[in-house]
């Protein structure tokens, strides 16, 4: 077997590992983006009251 053929076969043998690592990286990035978005929503919710509370407050104020 030629050296170039052995290298090619070795490279092909590692391809599934690269695919798995790529998928793991994509998953980690998606999870990071999800956590960032969830933290942003949590901050917004801490600043603004939930809609149900706001509506209840408006209804209570309208009854006065």
mmCIF file of C-alpha atoms in Angstrom:
data_model
loop_
_atom_site.group_PDB
_atom_site.id
_atom_site.type_symbol
_atom_site.label_atom_id
_atom_site.label_comp_id
_atom_site.label_asym_id
_atom_site.label_seq_id
_atom_site.Cartn_x
_atom_site.Cartn_y
_atom_site.Cartn_z
ATOM 1 C CA UNK A 1 0.000 0.000 0.000
ATOM 2 C CA UNK A 2 1.286 3.451 -0.850
ATOM 3 C CA UNK A 3 1.829 5.977 1.898
ATOM 4 C CA UNK A 4 -0.708 8.351 0.346
ATOM 5 C CA UNK A 5 -3.310 5.578 0.343
ATOM 6 C CA UNK A 6 -2.635 4.840 4.016
ATOM 7 C CA UNK A 7 -2.990 8.521 4.850
ATOM 8 C CA UNK A 8 -6.238 8.745 2.904
ATOM 9 C CA UNK A 9 -7.654 5.708 4.704
ATOM 10 C CA UNK A 10 -6.562 7.133 8.066
ATOM 11 C CA UNK A 11 -8.220 10.430 7.246
ATOM 12 C CA UNK A 12 -11.423 8.683 6.191
ATOM 13 C CA UNK A 13 -11.374 6.640 9.375
ATOM 14 C CA UNK A 14 -11.343 9.820 11.457
ATOM 15 C CA UNK A 15 -14.228 11.459 9.562
ATOM 16 C CA UNK A 16 -16.974 9.963 11.774
ATOM 17 C CA UNK A 17 -15.152 11.382 14.823
ATOM 18 C CA UNK A 18 -15.215 14.815 13.197
ATOM 19 C CA UNK A 19 -18.919 14.432 12.477
ATOM 20 C CA UNK A 20 -19.624 13.493 16.095
ATOM 21 C CA UNK A 21 -17.520 16.376 17.395
ATOM 22 C CA UNK A 22 -19.227 18.769 14.992
ATOM 23 C CA UNK A 23 -22.650 17.629 16.160
ATOM 24 C CA UNK A 24 -21.596 17.996 19.802
ATOM 25 C CA UNK A 25 -20.312 21.508 19.110
ATOM 26 C CA UNK A 26 -23.562 22.459 17.345
ATOM 27 C CA UNK A 27 -25.545 21.112 20.292
ATOM 28 C CA UNK A 28 -23.437 23.012 22.823
ATOM 29 C CA UNK A 29 -23.798 26.233 20.857
ATOM 30 C CA UNK A 30 -27.563 25.805 20.609
ATOM 31 C CA UNK A 31 -27.781 25.127 24.347
ATOM 32 C CA UNK A 32 -25.699 28.227 25.061
ATOM 33 C CA UNK A 33 -27.976 30.343 22.864
ATOM 34 C CA UNK A 34 -31.040 28.876 24.605
ATOM 35 C CA UNK A 35 -29.601 29.678 28.038
ATOM 36 C CA UNK A 36 -28.733 33.220 26.947
ATOM 37 C CA UNK A 37 -32.273 33.750 25.652
ATOM 38 C CA UNK A 38 -33.800 32.254 28.816
ATOM 39 C CA UNK A 39 -31.675 34.562 30.984
ATOM 40 C CA UNK A 40 -32.766 37.537 28.907
ATOM 41 C CA UNK A 41 -36.433 36.605 29.315
ATOM 42 C CA UNK A 42 -35.936 36.124 33.064
ATOM 43 C CA UNK A 43 -34.414 39.614 33.337
ATOM 44 C CA UNK A 44 -37.311 41.113 31.394
ATOM 45 C CA UNK A 45 -39.837 39.295 33.566
ATOM 46 C CA UNK A 46 -38.173 40.607 36.723
ATOM 47 C CA UNK A 47 -38.487 44.175 35.408
ATOM 48 C CA UNK A 48 -41.996 43.879 34.016
ATOM 49 C CA UNK A 49 -44.831 42.223 35.908
ATOM 50 C CA UNK A 50 -46.409 39.223 34.211
ATOM 51 C CA UNK A 51 -49.316 40.147 31.952
ATOM 52 C CA UNK A 52 -51.892 38.415 34.181
ATOM 53 C CA UNK A 53 -50.824 40.522 37.187
ATOM 54 C CA UNK A 54 -50.892 43.670 35.102
ATOM 55 C CA UNK A 55 -54.382 42.911 33.801
ATOM 56 C CA UNK A 56 -55.610 42.117 37.326
ATOM 57 C CA UNK A 57 -54.203 45.452 38.553
ATOM 58 C CA UNK A 58 -55.945 47.324 35.723
ATOM 59 C CA UNK A 59 -59.241 45.580 36.463
ATOM 60 C CA UNK A 60 -58.909 46.393 40.178
ATOM 61 C CA UNK A 61 -58.140 50.031 39.380
ATOM 62 C CA UNK A 62 -61.147 50.210 37.042
ATOM 63 C CA UNK A 63 -63.463 49.012 39.833
ATOM 64 C CA UNK A 64 -62.398 51.817 42.174
#
